[in-house]
Structure formats: structure tokens, C-alpha cells
PDB file of C-alpha atoms in Angstrom:
ATOM      1  CA  ASP C   5     -13.020 -29.697   2.302  1.00 74.00           C
ATOM      2  CA  LEU C   6     -11.000 -29.790  -0.938  1.00 85.00           C
ATOM      3  CA  ILE C   7      -8.677 -27.057   0.235  1.00 84.00           C
ATOM      4  CA  LYS C   8      -7.905 -28.989   3.435  1.00 85.00           C
ATOM      5  CA  LYS C   9      -7.069 -32.084   1.364  1.00 87.00           C
ATOM      6  CA  TRP C  10      -4.876 -29.927  -0.866  1.00 87.00           C
ATOM      7  CA  TRP C  11      -3.061 -28.498   2.166  1.00 86.00           C
ATOM      8  CA  ASP C  12      -2.472 -31.959   3.658  1.00 87.00           C
ATOM      9  CA  PHE C  13      -1.215 -33.236   0.292  1.00 90.00           C
ATOM     10  CA  LEU C  14       1.080 -30.219  -0.038  1.00 89.00           C
ATOM     11  CA  CYS C  15       2.552 -30.803   3.427  1.00 88.00           C
ATOM     12  CA  VAL C  16       3.309 -34.450   2.548  1.00 90.00           C
ATOM     13  CA  ARG C  17       4.457 -34.133  -1.081  1.00 91.00           C
ATOM     14  CA  GLY C  18       5.861 -30.599  -1.094  1.00 91.00           C
ATOM     15  CA  PRO C  19       9.179 -31.447   0.606  1.00 91.00           C
ATOM     16  CA  GLU C  20       9.934 -33.990  -2.130  1.00 91.00           C
ATOM     17  CA  TYR C  21      10.110 -31.025  -4.516  1.00 91.00           C
ATOM     18  CA  GLY C  22      11.897 -28.644  -2.160  1.00 91.00           C
ATOM     19  CA  TYR C  23       8.735 -26.865  -1.012  1.00 89.00           C
ATOM     20  CA  ARG C  24       8.230 -26.828   2.730  1.00 89.00           C
ATOM     21  CA  PRO C  25       4.927 -25.170   3.643  1.00 87.00           C
ATOM     22  CA  LYS C  26       4.956 -23.244   6.913  1.00 87.00           C
ATOM     23  CA  PRO C  27       1.547 -23.020   8.562  1.00 86.00           C
ATOM     24  CA  SER C  28       2.698 -20.096  10.725  1.00 85.00           C
ATOM     25  CA  LYS C  29       3.283 -18.050   7.556  1.00 86.00           C
ATOM     26  CA  THR C  30       0.095 -19.166   5.815  1.00 87.00           C
ATOM     27  CA  VAL C  31      -3.119 -17.156   5.766  1.00 84.00           C
ATOM     28  CA  LEU C  32      -6.374 -18.516   4.394  1.00 88.00           C
ATOM     29  CA  ILE C  33      -8.761 -15.754   3.313  1.00 85.00           C
ATOM     30  CA  VAL C  34     -12.320 -16.998   2.927  1.00 83.00           C
ATOM     31  CA  LYS C  35     -15.728 -15.474   2.378  1.00 86.00           C
ATOM     32  CA  GLU C  36     -17.570 -14.478   5.533  1.00 82.00           C
ATOM     33  CA  GLU C  37     -20.162 -17.247   5.137  1.00 85.00           C
ATOM     34  CA  CYS C  38     -17.382 -19.894   5.057  1.00 84.00           C
ATOM     35  CA  LEU C  39     -15.327 -18.490   7.931  1.00 84.00           C
ATOM     36  CA  LYS C  40     -16.734 -20.623  10.743  1.00 88.00           C
ATOM     37  CA  GLU C  41     -16.336 -23.863   8.790  1.00 87.00           C
ATOM     38  CA  ALA C  42     -12.808 -22.965   7.632  1.00 87.00           C
ATOM     39  CA  LYS C  43     -11.686 -22.139  11.183  1.00 88.00           C
ATOM     40  CA  LYS C  44     -13.069 -25.464  12.372  1.00 86.00           C
ATOM     41  CA  MET C  45     -11.416 -27.324   9.494  1.00 87.00           C
ATOM     42  CA  PHE C  46      -7.960 -25.785  10.023  1.00 86.00           C
ATOM     43  CA  LYS C  47      -8.072 -25.667  13.834  1.00 86.00           C
ATOM     44  CA  GLY C  48      -4.756 -26.722  15.306  1.00 83.00           C
ATOM     45  CA  SER C  49      -2.936 -26.528  11.957  1.00 85.00           C
ATOM     46  CA  GLY C  50      -1.233 -23.214  12.694  1.00 85.00           C
ATOM     47  CA  ILE C  51      -2.849 -21.572   9.650  1.00 87.00           C
ATOM     48  CA  GLN C  52      -4.427 -18.180  10.242  1.00 86.00           C
ATOM     49  CA  VAL C  53      -7.980 -18.134   8.877  1.00 88.00           C
ATOM     50  CA  THR C  54      -9.625 -14.771   8.237  1.00 85.00           C
ATOM     51  CA  GLY C  55     -12.641 -13.383   6.448  1.00 82.00           C
ATOM     52  CA  GLU C  56     -11.239  -9.865   6.092  1.00 79.00           C
ATOM     53  CA  GLY C  57      -7.839  -9.845   4.439  1.00 80.00           C
ATOM     54  CA  GLU C  58      -4.096  -9.699   4.862  1.00 75.00           C
ATOM     55  CA  ARG C  59      -1.087  -7.768   3.672  1.00 74.00           C
ATOM     56  CA  HIS C  60       0.904  -9.711   1.060  1.00 73.00           C
ATOM     57  CA  LEU C  61       4.228  -8.636  -0.460  1.00 74.00           C
ATOM     58  CA  GLY C  62       3.523  -4.987   0.295  1.00 70.00           C
ATOM     59  CA  ALA C  63       0.051  -5.040  -1.208  1.00 74.00           C
ATOM     60  CA  VAL C  64      -3.195  -6.141   0.402  1.00 79.00           C
ATOM     61  CA  LEU C  65      -5.673  -8.925  -0.299  1.00 78.00           C
ATOM     62  CA  GLY C  66      -9.160  -9.256   1.114  1.00 78.00           C
ATOM     63  CA  THR C  67     -12.458  -7.493   1.406  1.00 79.00           C
ATOM     64  CA  GLU C  68     -13.043  -3.993   0.086  1.00 84.00           C
ATOM     65  CA  GLU C  69     -13.416  -2.678   3.636  1.00 86.00           C
ATOM     66  CA  PHE C  70     -10.131  -4.285   4.732  1.00 85.00           C
ATOM     67  CA  ARG C  71      -8.247  -2.936   1.696  1.00 86.00           C
ATOM     68  CA  ARG C  72      -9.614   0.570   2.219  1.00 89.00           C
ATOM     69  CA  SER C  73      -8.715   0.499   5.914  1.00 89.00           C
ATOM     70  CA  TYR C  74      -5.202  -0.717   5.116  1.00 89.00           C
ATOM     71  CA  VAL C  75      -4.645   2.016   2.511  1.00 90.00           C
ATOM     72  CA  ALA C  76      -6.132   4.741   4.751  1.00 93.00           C
ATOM     73  CA  ASP C  77      -3.683   3.766   7.520  1.00 92.00           C
ATOM     74  CA  LYS C  78      -0.794   3.877   5.054  1.00 92.00           C
ATOM     75  CA  VAL C  79      -1.879   7.274   3.711  1.00 94.00           C
ATOM     76  CA  ALA C  80      -2.054   8.677   7.254  1.00 96.00           C
ATOM     77  CA  LYS C  81       1.554   7.593   7.841  1.00 96.00           C
ATOM     78  CA  TRP C  82       2.690   9.046   4.512  1.00 96.00           C
ATOM     79  CA  VAL C  83       0.978  12.347   5.349  1.00 97.00           C
ATOM     80  CA  GLN C  84       3.055  12.486   8.548  1.00 97.00           C
ATOM     81  CA  ASP C  85       6.193  11.793   6.512  1.00 96.00           C
ATOM     82  CA  VAL C  86       5.345  14.587   4.056  1.00 96.00           C
ATOM     83  CA  GLU C  87       4.707  16.978   6.957  1.00 97.00           C
ATOM     84  CA  GLN C  88       8.117  16.133   8.464  1.00 96.00           C
ATOM     85  CA  LEU C  89       9.789  16.592   5.096  1.00 96.00           C
ATOM     86  CA  SER C  90       8.010  19.946   4.760  1.00 96.00           C
ATOM     87  CA  GLU C  91       9.704  21.137   7.944  1.00 95.00           C
ATOM     88  CA  ILE C  92      13.075  20.175   6.481  1.00 95.00           C
ATOM     89  CA  GLY C  93      12.126  21.867   3.205  1.00 94.00           C
ATOM     90  CA  LYS C  94      11.794  25.243   4.899  1.00 94.00           C
ATOM     91  CA  ASP C  95      15.538  25.284   5.622  1.00 94.00           C
ATOM     92  CA  ASP C  96      16.869  22.964   2.930  1.00 95.00           C
ATOM     93  CA  PRO C  97      14.459  22.779  -0.015  1.00 95.00           C
ATOM     94  CA  GLN C  98      16.827  20.905  -2.353  1.00 95.00           C
ATOM     95  CA  ALA C  99      17.422  18.108   0.157  1.00 96.00           C
ATOM     96  CA  ALA C 100      13.686  17.820   0.866  1.00 95.00           C
ATOM     97  CA  TYR C 101      12.898  17.744  -2.860  1.00 95.00           C
ATOM     98  CA  ALA C 102      15.517  15.041  -3.472  1.00 95.00           C
ATOM     99  CA  ALA C 103      14.243  12.952  -0.565  1.00 95.00           C
ATOM    100  CA  PHE C 104      10.677  13.288  -1.800  1.00 94.00           C
ATOM    101  CA  THR C 105      11.326  12.434  -5.451  1.00 93.00           C
ATOM    102  CA  LYS C 106      13.955   9.733  -4.893  1.00 93.00           C
ATOM    103  CA  ALA C 107      12.458   7.935  -1.917  1.00 90.00           C
ATOM    104  CA  LEU C 108       9.223   9.061  -0.305  1.00 90.00           C
ATOM    105  CA  CYS C 109       6.896   9.169  -3.308  1.00 90.00           C
ATOM    106  CA  HIS C 110       7.813   5.603  -4.294  1.00 89.00           C
ATOM    107  CA  ARG C 111       6.255   4.298  -1.090  1.00 87.00           C
ATOM    108  CA  TRP C 112       2.766   4.915  -2.398  1.00 88.00           C
ATOM    109  CA  THR C 113       3.249   4.211  -6.102  1.00 87.00           C
ATOM    110  CA  PHE C 114       3.425   0.449  -5.482  1.00 84.00           C
ATOM    111  CA  VAL C 115       0.198   0.499  -3.465  1.00 85.00           C
ATOM    112  CA  GLN C 116      -1.462   2.567  -6.200  1.00 87.00           C
ATOM    113  CA  ARG C 117      -0.523  -0.038  -8.806  1.00 85.00           C
ATOM    114  CA  THR C 118      -1.563  -3.090  -6.779  1.00 82.00           C
ATOM    115  CA  VAL C 119      -4.778  -2.038  -5.034  1.00 83.00           C
ATOM    116  CA  PRO C 120      -7.602  -0.994  -7.383  1.00 82.00           C
ATOM    117  CA  GLY C 121     -10.214   1.702  -6.749  1.00 85.00           C
ATOM    118  CA  ILE C 122      -8.491   3.689  -4.007  1.00 86.00           C
ATOM    119  CA  SER C 123      -7.757   7.060  -5.629  1.00 89.00           C
ATOM    120  CA  GLU C 124     -10.032   9.078  -3.329  1.00 91.00           C
ATOM    121  CA  LEU C 125      -8.160   7.745  -0.274  1.00 93.00           C
ATOM    122  CA  PHE C 126      -5.095   9.683  -1.402  1.00 94.00           C
ATOM    123  CA  GLY C 127      -6.830  13.054  -0.906  1.00 94.00           C
ATOM    124  CA  PRO C 128      -5.164  13.786   2.455  1.00 96.00           C
ATOM    125  CA  LEU C 129      -1.770  13.005   0.939  1.00 96.00           C
ATOM    126  CA  GLU C 130      -2.308  15.369  -1.982  1.00 95.00           C
ATOM    127  CA  ASN C 131      -3.513  17.983   0.499  1.00 95.00           C
ATOM    128  CA  ALA C 132      -0.265  17.637   2.494  1.00 96.00           C
ATOM    129  CA  ILE C 133       1.830  17.841  -0.679  1.00 96.00           C
ATOM    130  CA  ARG C 134      -0.120  20.806  -2.039  1.00 96.00           C
ATOM    131  CA  HIS C 135      -0.505  22.873   1.121  1.00 96.00           C
ATOM    132  CA  SER C 136       2.567  21.915   3.134  1.00 96.00           C
ATOM    133  CA  PHE C 137       5.379  20.395   1.093  1.00 97.00           C
ATOM    134  CA  LEU C 138       5.276  22.482  -2.087  1.00 96.00           C
ATOM    135  CA  PRO C 139       4.978  25.832  -0.241  1.00 96.00           C
ATOM    136  CA  ALA C 140       7.908  24.762   1.950  1.00 96.00           C
ATOM    137  CA  ILE C 141      10.228  24.081  -0.985  1.00 94.00           C
ATOM    138  CA  VAL C 142       9.188  27.033  -3.168  1.00 94.00           C
ATOM    139  CA  GLY C 143       8.822  29.504  -0.309  1.00 93.00           C
ATOM    140  CA  ARG C 144       5.257  30.619  -1.009  1.00 94.00           C
ATOM    141  CA  HIS C 145       1.688  29.525  -1.719  1.00 94.00           C
ATOM    142  CA  VAL C 146       1.226  27.374  -4.843  1.00 93.00           C
ATOM    143  CA  SER C 147      -1.598  28.139  -7.303  1.00 94.00           C
ATOM    144  CA  ASP C 148      -3.693  25.484  -9.077  1.00 93.00           C
ATOM    145  CA  LEU C 149      -1.841  26.117 -12.328  1.00 95.00           C
ATOM    146  CA  GLU C 150       1.547  25.812 -10.621  1.00 94.00           C
ATOM    147  CA  ARG C 151       0.464  22.566  -8.989  1.00 94.00           C
ATOM    148  CA  LYS C 152      -0.392  21.149 -12.395  1.00 94.00           C
ATOM    149  CA  LEU C 153       2.932  22.378 -13.794  1.00 94.00           C
ATOM    150  CA  PHE C 154       4.828  20.745 -10.920  1.00 95.00           C
ATOM    151  CA  THR C 155       3.399  17.358 -11.918  1.00 93.00           C
ATOM    152  CA  LEU C 156       5.206  17.548 -15.261  1.00 93.00           C
ATOM    153  CA  PRO C 157       8.528  15.738 -15.594  1.00 93.00           C
ATOM    154  CA  VAL C 158      11.653  17.818 -15.077  1.00 93.00           C
ATOM    155  CA  ARG C 159      12.555  17.534 -18.786  1.00 95.00           C
ATOM    156  CA  LEU C 160       9.303  19.402 -19.543  1.00 93.00           C
ATOM    157  CA  GLY C 161       9.867  22.140 -16.964  1.00 92.00           C
ATOM    158  CA  GLY C 162       8.039  20.572 -14.019  1.00 92.00           C
ATOM    159  CA  LEU C 163       9.243  19.120 -10.740  1.00 92.00           C
ATOM    160  CA  GLY C 164       8.022  15.566 -11.298  1.00 91.00           C
ATOM    161  CA  ILE C 165       5.840  15.697  -8.174  1.00 93.00           C
ATOM    162  CA  SER C 166       2.748  13.805  -9.241  1.00 91.00           C
ATOM    163  CA  ASN C 167      -0.697  14.147  -7.744  1.00 91.00           C
ATOM    164  CA  PRO C 168      -1.310  10.862  -5.864  1.00 92.00           C
ATOM    165  CA  VAL C 169      -5.087  11.136  -6.346  1.00 91.00           C
ATOM    166  CA  GLU C 170      -4.638  11.164 -10.117  1.00 87.00           C
ATOM    167  CA  GLY C 171      -1.935   8.496 -10.049  1.00 69.00           C
ATOM    168  CA  SER C 172      -4.029   5.708  -8.559  1.00 57.00           C
TER     169      SER C 172
END
């Protein structure tokens, strides 16, 4: 009940301070046991009420199950991207390496920093990097030792291709 009063107060007083709340862009995440009451309380307000979670500024908020599902979906997409880049790497390894290190790998580093406890979900991505991308750019199978060496920064003789499982 307090949160509804706060929302109503914010809608009335917010514009005085230049803040104009938009119910269509507002998501209320509540515990499962409060979901029914919250939906009833905010019915007709335009606010989305959920008990699972929501994406927010590129990260994800909500239940453990929702966060894990969100990250698993993202990882599946990134695996596809790595596989496509691997095909390019067979003909143009330098371009594929540049695309990977300057653009692609940064897609998952933000998620790794903002969503805790998800390292094991990055296994398929590391598998794609290890068994598809790296062999494509070096032209042969990559050993365990070489994989570890490739995680080193370029200034130390590596390729700067980190292991996403270890980075999260």
C-alpha cells in the first residue's frame, strides 16, 4: 500500500521538479507472494507488475530463474555470433580477430559484471571460442596450454581472448 501512495505522490509532485513518471515504462518487480495484491493495486495504472524480473539498462533484475534464463538466451545468441565470425576467420583471420576483440567480446563483459553467479552459463560460449573461433584464426586445433596463453594480453605475448567462464 505504501508503494502505491509513493507512486501517486510521485505522479503529482514529480512534474514540479522536472520528473514526469511514465507508467508505460515502469515495471514493478515484487515477490511471488505479493504479486496478486500488487496487480490488483496497480490495475489500470499502466504499470507492468511482475514476479519474475525485467531487463534494465542492459542488465537484468529479478528472480534467480529469470536472470539465468535471460543470460542463457544471450549466451546462445553470442555463440551464434562467434560461429559466424569463425567462418569469416577461415578466410580473413585478422579481420575476425579484430572484430572479436574490439566489438564482440564486449557484449558479454557488461553482463558478466552486472549479473552475479552466472559463470557456468558461459560454458557454451567458451566452447565456441575454443573449438570454433580460435582454430579458425590460427588454422589448426588449439591445445589447453595455447588456450591459456591466448588469454594473456597482447603485451605479454597472448591474444587477449579471455575465457568467459573465468571472467564472470
